[in-house]
């Protein structure tokens, strides 16, 4: 199972093609649009979210609400394109137009962004050619893809939820939702301005975001994704590139501005002894094999254990600042304040939705690769059989 995306931030549209989905999977634009709307929400978002009202068009691979087994094509139009048709036009420029006269050219790279290195790599003197693709706008269609993956996981009895655990050092008390299911956590998160499970911490997060915005600055944070209902043994220990935790880590770090990832209690393991880290194995008639604790985050030896998978990612503050840092103009080599584009003071809440979707994709992909998956009914039967075999082992 794989997908590709195409499109620029201010181009006409964002496009993705998904290959390898089972046939007979129910998919609607409505369920994808729900996740697209969540991505545009969360406290701290900028003016771009007021301009774009992201909705998806399913233009291939689905008939009468179900997948055909052929590639699924999704399109999200950019409403702002009408204001950028000359600047971001597809057709060659007329001979009497000097490229240097095109508006919105950028020669001042932003520290922390792809601008300078991307320009060097691809030979772009106008750094807009870099930022248009490196922009987090691309995550719009990755959320659409992840929404499709979540639909598949739901059919297999697997639930997933993302939420914000920290912004600018303000930490949510996640013990407040201890013992709650992923679906119960979602009900709390989706009614919170920062997509947090802790209303008191969320109120402080809102204040911190507003203060950063007033100062022309930005702040980052930490998001957590929880996956419940996984059958044991998804992934593998036999090769490095088949380890499920490795795939999930790569997915999390592929999100724009993410710089760290951890599972279970994560880096806290470095401060504990082995007896305080590893999860003891127990068995009973109802659950079969399970763990007394879940400090390893539902993963051992590169495979799912059947316990909830818990993965967190850290997002740095967005590098586009209204109080820009010093940079160098690539044309004059003179020091300047970096260019300013529309930006968010904090995109951590929105990033929790992106994280939820990219993790959903990797989980779904790992399952499809491991089990026969041409048709959804066959896949569901195999997953149930795998759960039964694990319990009776």
Short mmCIF file of C-alpha atoms in Angstrom, two decimals, residues 44-335:
data_model
loop_
_atom_site.label_atom_id
_atom_site.label_comp_id
_atom_site.label_asym_id
_atom_site.label_seq_id
_atom_site.Cartn_x
_atom_site.Cartn_y
_atom_site.Cartn_z
CA UNK A 44 -3.26 29.41 17.35
CA UNK A 45 -4.05 29.00 13.66
CA UNK A 46 -3.38 31.88 11.24
CA UNK A 47 -5.36 33.69 8.53
CA UNK A 48 -4.81 30.99 5.90
CA UNK A 49 -7.31 28.81 7.74
CA UNK A 50 -9.93 31.55 7.30
CA UNK A 51 -9.28 31.61 3.55
CA UNK A 52 -9.26 27.87 2.85
CA UNK A 53 -12.27 25.68 3.64
CA UNK A 54 -10.73 22.34 2.76
CA UNK A 55 -13.02 19.74 1.22
CA UNK A 56 -12.06 16.64 -0.72
CA UNK A 57 -13.20 15.32 -4.07
CA UNK A 58 -12.95 11.58 -4.60
CA UNK A 59 -12.19 11.33 -8.33
CA UNK A 60 -11.19 7.70 -8.78
CA UNK A 61 -11.24 4.22 -7.26
CA UNK A 62 -14.60 4.49 -5.47
CA UNK A 63 -18.05 3.58 -6.75
CA UNK A 64 -21.28 3.96 -4.79
CA UNK A 65 -19.38 4.57 -1.57
CA UNK A 66 -17.01 1.59 -1.70
CA UNK A 67 -13.46 1.09 -2.98
CA UNK A 68 -12.98 -0.95 -6.15
CA UNK A 69 -9.47 -2.26 -5.42
CA UNK A 70 -8.04 0.13 -8.02
CA UNK A 71 -6.09 3.29 -7.08
CA UNK A 72 -8.09 5.89 -5.17
CA UNK A 73 -7.54 9.51 -6.25
CA UNK A 74 -8.32 12.46 -3.97
CA UNK A 75 -8.21 16.18 -4.74
CA UNK A 76 -8.39 19.21 -2.41
CA UNK A 77 -8.82 22.53 -4.21
CA UNK A 78 -6.96 25.64 -2.98
CA UNK A 79 -9.53 28.41 -2.67
CA UNK A 80 -6.76 31.02 -2.54
CA UNK A 81 -5.52 29.99 -6.03
CA UNK A 82 -7.64 32.70 -7.66
CA UNK A 83 -5.35 35.32 -6.09
CA UNK A 84 -2.17 33.54 -7.21
CA UNK A 85 -2.86 32.60 -10.83
CA UNK A 86 -0.20 34.96 -12.24
CA UNK A 87 2.36 34.35 -9.50
CA UNK A 88 1.98 30.55 -9.52
CA UNK A 89 0.80 30.03 -13.10
CA UNK A 90 1.50 26.69 -14.79
CA UNK A 91 2.09 27.94 -18.35
CA UNK A 92 5.44 29.44 -19.51
CA UNK A 93 5.82 33.21 -19.12
CA UNK A 94 5.33 35.32 -22.26
CA UNK A 95 8.60 36.32 -23.94
CA UNK A 96 8.06 39.99 -23.08
CA UNK A 97 7.78 39.27 -19.32
CA UNK A 98 10.94 39.36 -17.21
CA UNK A 99 10.79 36.59 -14.54
CA UNK A 100 12.35 39.01 -12.05
CA UNK A 101 9.25 41.21 -12.36
CA UNK A 102 6.92 38.52 -11.03
CA UNK A 103 5.54 39.55 -7.64
CA UNK A 104 6.15 37.70 -4.39
CA UNK A 105 9.65 36.48 -5.28
CA UNK A 106 11.73 35.53 -2.28
CA UNK A 107 15.47 35.94 -1.89
CA UNK A 108 15.66 36.07 1.92
CA UNK A 109 15.59 32.54 3.38
CA UNK A 110 13.92 31.96 6.75
CA UNK A 111 16.07 30.35 9.48
CA UNK A 112 14.72 26.91 10.36
CA UNK A 113 12.91 26.48 7.05
CA UNK A 114 13.78 24.55 3.87
CA UNK A 115 14.27 27.79 1.88
CA UNK A 116 18.06 28.11 1.64
CA UNK A 117 19.07 24.44 1.47
CA UNK A 118 16.22 23.68 -0.94
CA UNK A 119 17.30 26.54 -3.18
CA UNK A 120 20.89 25.29 -3.19
CA UNK A 121 19.78 21.69 -3.90
CA UNK A 122 17.41 22.44 -6.81
CA UNK A 123 19.04 25.60 -8.15
CA UNK A 124 16.14 27.98 -7.39
CA UNK A 125 17.07 31.65 -7.15
CA UNK A 126 13.43 32.44 -6.33
CA UNK A 127 13.00 30.63 -3.04
CA UNK A 128 9.23 30.61 -3.48
CA UNK A 129 9.82 27.53 -5.62
CA UNK A 130 11.02 25.81 -2.42
CA UNK A 131 8.56 27.05 0.19
CA UNK A 132 5.51 26.36 -1.98
CA UNK A 133 6.16 22.61 -1.70
CA UNK A 134 7.93 22.46 1.66
CA UNK A 135 4.97 24.24 3.26
CA UNK A 136 2.88 22.26 5.77
CA UNK A 137 -0.03 22.87 3.42
CA UNK A 138 1.00 19.51 1.90
CA UNK A 139 -0.18 17.78 5.07
CA UNK A 140 -3.75 18.55 3.98
CA UNK A 141 -3.80 15.59 1.62
CA UNK A 142 -1.82 13.45 4.05
CA UNK A 143 -4.70 13.97 6.49
CA UNK A 144 -7.08 12.93 3.71
CA UNK A 145 -5.02 9.77 3.14
CA UNK A 146 -4.89 9.08 6.87
CA UNK A 147 -8.64 9.51 7.12
CA UNK A 148 -9.05 6.72 4.56
CA UNK A 149 -6.61 4.59 6.58
CA UNK A 150 -8.66 5.24 9.74
CA UNK A 151 -11.77 4.02 7.93
CA UNK A 152 -9.94 0.76 7.20
CA UNK A 153 -8.71 0.41 10.78
CA UNK A 154 -12.21 1.01 12.14
CA UNK A 155 -13.48 -1.90 10.03
CA UNK A 156 -10.78 -4.05 11.66
CA UNK A 157 -11.72 -3.04 15.21
CA UNK A 158 -8.75 -0.69 15.66
CA UNK A 159 -9.26 2.79 17.15
CA UNK A 160 -6.82 5.71 17.03
CA UNK A 161 -6.74 9.18 18.58
CA UNK A 162 -4.23 12.03 18.69
CA UNK A 163 -4.07 14.74 21.34
CA UNK A 164 -1.79 17.48 22.66
CA UNK A 165 0.18 16.67 25.81
CA UNK A 166 2.32 19.82 26.02
CA UNK A 167 2.65 23.34 24.61
CA UNK A 168 5.52 25.68 25.57
CA UNK A 169 6.29 23.66 28.70
CA UNK A 170 2.66 23.56 29.86
CA UNK A 171 1.87 19.86 30.35
CA UNK A 172 -1.54 18.23 30.30
CA UNK A 173 -2.37 15.85 33.15
CA UNK A 174 -3.01 12.73 31.08
CA UNK A 175 -3.86 10.73 34.21
CA UNK A 176 -7.28 12.36 33.96
CA UNK A 177 -8.12 9.99 31.10
CA UNK A 178 -6.41 6.88 32.50
CA UNK A 179 -8.55 3.86 31.71
CA UNK A 180 -10.60 5.67 29.06
CA UNK A 181 -10.83 4.24 25.55
CA UNK A 182 -9.51 6.02 22.46
CA UNK A 183 -13.09 6.87 21.46
CA UNK A 184 -13.81 8.36 24.89
CA UNK A 185 -10.61 10.42 24.72
CA UNK A 186 -11.65 11.68 21.28
CA UNK A 187 -14.91 13.06 22.72
CA UNK A 188 -12.89 15.16 25.18
CA UNK A 189 -10.20 16.25 22.72
CA UNK A 190 -12.55 17.38 19.98
CA UNK A 191 -14.32 19.75 22.36
CA UNK A 192 -11.12 21.41 23.58
CA UNK A 193 -9.51 24.47 21.89
CA UNK A 194 -6.02 22.95 22.12
CA UNK A 195 -7.10 19.33 21.50
CA UNK A 196 -6.00 18.47 25.03
CA UNK A 197 -7.51 16.09 27.61
CA UNK A 198 -6.85 18.56 30.46
CA UNK A 199 -9.09 21.69 30.46
CA UNK A 200 -7.00 23.49 33.11
CA UNK A 201 -3.75 23.00 31.19
CA UNK A 202 -5.52 23.89 27.95
CA UNK A 203 -6.56 27.28 29.32
CA UNK A 204 -2.91 28.03 30.14
CA UNK A 205 -1.88 26.83 26.66
CA UNK A 206 -4.36 29.28 25.09
CA UNK A 207 -2.80 32.13 27.10
CA UNK A 208 0.72 31.11 26.04
CA UNK A 209 -0.30 30.97 22.37
CA UNK A 210 -1.96 34.39 22.55
CA UNK A 211 1.11 35.90 24.21
CA UNK A 212 3.40 34.44 21.53
CA UNK A 213 1.15 35.78 18.78
CA UNK A 214 1.12 39.25 20.34
CA UNK A 215 4.92 39.16 20.46
CA UNK A 216 5.14 38.13 16.79
CA UNK A 217 6.65 34.80 17.86
CA UNK A 218 5.72 31.11 17.77
CA UNK A 219 5.73 28.16 20.19
CA UNK A 220 5.87 24.36 19.85
CA UNK A 221 4.87 21.33 21.87
CA UNK A 222 4.29 17.59 22.08
CA UNK A 223 1.51 15.43 20.62
CA UNK A 224 0.57 11.85 21.48
CA UNK A 225 -1.16 9.20 19.37
CA UNK A 226 -2.85 6.15 20.91
CA UNK A 227 -3.77 3.07 18.86
CA UNK A 228 -6.08 0.47 20.45
CA UNK A 229 -7.19 -2.95 19.23
CA UNK A 230 -3.98 -4.00 17.48
CA UNK A 231 -3.48 -7.74 16.99
CA UNK A 232 -0.12 -8.97 18.34
CA UNK A 233 2.71 -9.58 15.89
CA UNK A 234 2.21 -6.79 13.33
CA UNK A 235 5.69 -5.79 12.13
CA UNK A 236 8.75 -8.05 12.42
CA UNK A 237 12.02 -8.54 14.26
CA UNK A 238 13.80 -10.27 11.37
CA UNK A 239 14.84 -7.17 9.36
CA UNK A 240 15.49 -3.57 10.36
CA UNK A 241 13.16 -2.17 7.71
CA UNK A 242 10.19 -4.28 8.84
CA UNK A 243 10.18 -3.10 12.46
CA UNK A 244 6.86 -1.38 13.14
CA UNK A 245 8.28 1.10 15.65
CA UNK A 246 10.88 2.17 13.06
CA UNK A 247 8.11 2.83 10.52
CA UNK A 248 6.03 4.76 13.02
CA UNK A 249 9.03 6.86 14.07
CA UNK A 250 9.77 7.75 10.44
CA UNK A 251 6.12 8.68 9.87
CA UNK A 252 6.05 10.97 12.90
CA UNK A 253 9.31 12.69 11.93
CA UNK A 254 8.07 13.18 8.36
CA UNK A 255 5.60 15.79 9.64
CA UNK A 256 6.78 19.34 9.06
CA UNK A 257 8.65 20.81 12.07
CA UNK A 258 8.75 17.52 14.04
CA UNK A 259 12.15 16.87 15.60
CA UNK A 260 11.78 14.01 18.08
CA UNK A 261 9.77 10.85 18.72
CA UNK A 262 9.32 8.43 21.64
CA UNK A 263 7.23 5.37 22.55
CA UNK A 264 5.61 4.49 25.86
CA UNK A 265 7.51 6.25 28.65
CA UNK A 266 10.12 7.19 26.03
CA UNK A 267 13.25 8.99 27.18
CA UNK A 268 12.25 8.45 30.79
CA UNK A 269 13.63 4.91 30.27
CA UNK A 270 17.13 6.38 30.43
CA UNK A 271 16.48 7.38 34.05
CA UNK A 272 15.12 4.02 35.25
CA UNK A 273 16.37 0.51 35.89
CA UNK A 274 15.27 -2.38 33.69
CA UNK A 275 12.87 -3.69 36.33
CA UNK A 276 11.10 -0.32 36.19
CA UNK A 277 10.85 -0.27 32.40
CA UNK A 278 9.88 -3.67 31.00
CA UNK A 279 6.26 -4.84 31.07
CA UNK A 280 5.54 -8.12 32.86
CA UNK A 281 3.58 -10.70 30.86
CA UNK A 282 0.36 -12.21 32.26
CA UNK A 283 -2.44 -14.41 30.87
CA UNK A 284 -6.11 -14.96 31.61
CA UNK A 285 -9.07 -16.62 29.91
CA UNK A 286 -10.66 -13.33 28.85
CA UNK A 287 -7.69 -11.42 27.39
CA UNK A 288 -5.13 -14.12 26.73
CA UNK A 289 -1.57 -12.75 26.88
CA UNK A 290 -1.22 -9.12 27.96
CA UNK A 291 1.05 -6.87 30.04
CA UNK A 292 0.65 -5.59 33.60
CA UNK A 293 1.91 -2.20 32.43
CA UNK A 294 2.48 -0.54 29.07
CA UNK A 295 5.72 1.37 29.56
CA UNK A 296 7.09 0.18 26.20
CA UNK A 297 4.09 1.63 24.40
CA UNK A 298 2.65 -1.55 22.89
CA UNK A 299 5.78 -2.49 20.92
CA UNK A 300 8.46 -5.13 21.55
CA UNK A 301 11.09 -6.34 19.09
CA UNK A 302 9.66 -4.18 16.31
CA UNK A 303 6.20 -5.79 16.65
CA UNK A 304 2.85 -4.89 18.18
CA UNK A 305 2.17 -6.65 21.49
CA UNK A 306 -1.60 -6.20 21.47
CA UNK A 307 -1.39 -3.48 24.11
CA UNK A 308 -2.22 0.10 23.05
CA UNK A 309 0.50 1.65 20.89
CA UNK A 310 1.55 4.99 22.36
CA UNK A 311 3.80 7.27 20.32
CA UNK A 312 4.67 10.92 20.89
CA UNK A 313 6.31 13.53 18.69
CA UNK A 314 7.80 16.93 19.49
CA UNK A 315 7.09 19.88 17.21
CA UNK A 316 9.45 22.84 17.14
CA UNK A 317 8.04 26.38 16.96
CA UNK A 318 7.08 27.33 13.39
CA UNK A 319 10.05 29.10 11.74
CA UNK A 320 7.97 31.76 9.95
CA UNK A 321 7.86 34.65 12.43
CA UNK A 322 6.19 38.05 12.33
CA UNK A 323 9.25 39.10 14.31
CA UNK A 324 11.69 37.59 11.77
CA UNK A 325 15.19 36.45 12.60
CA UNK A 326 18.28 37.68 10.80
CA UNK A 327 19.15 36.08 7.49
CA UNK A 328 21.13 36.84 4.33
CA UNK A 329 19.74 37.96 0.97
CA UNK A 330 20.99 35.38 -1.57
CA UNK A 331 21.19 38.04 -4.31
CA UNK A 332 23.07 40.79 -2.46
CA UNK A 333 24.63 38.67 0.33
CA UNK A 334 23.65 41.48 2.68
CA UNK A 335 22.10 40.76 6.10
#
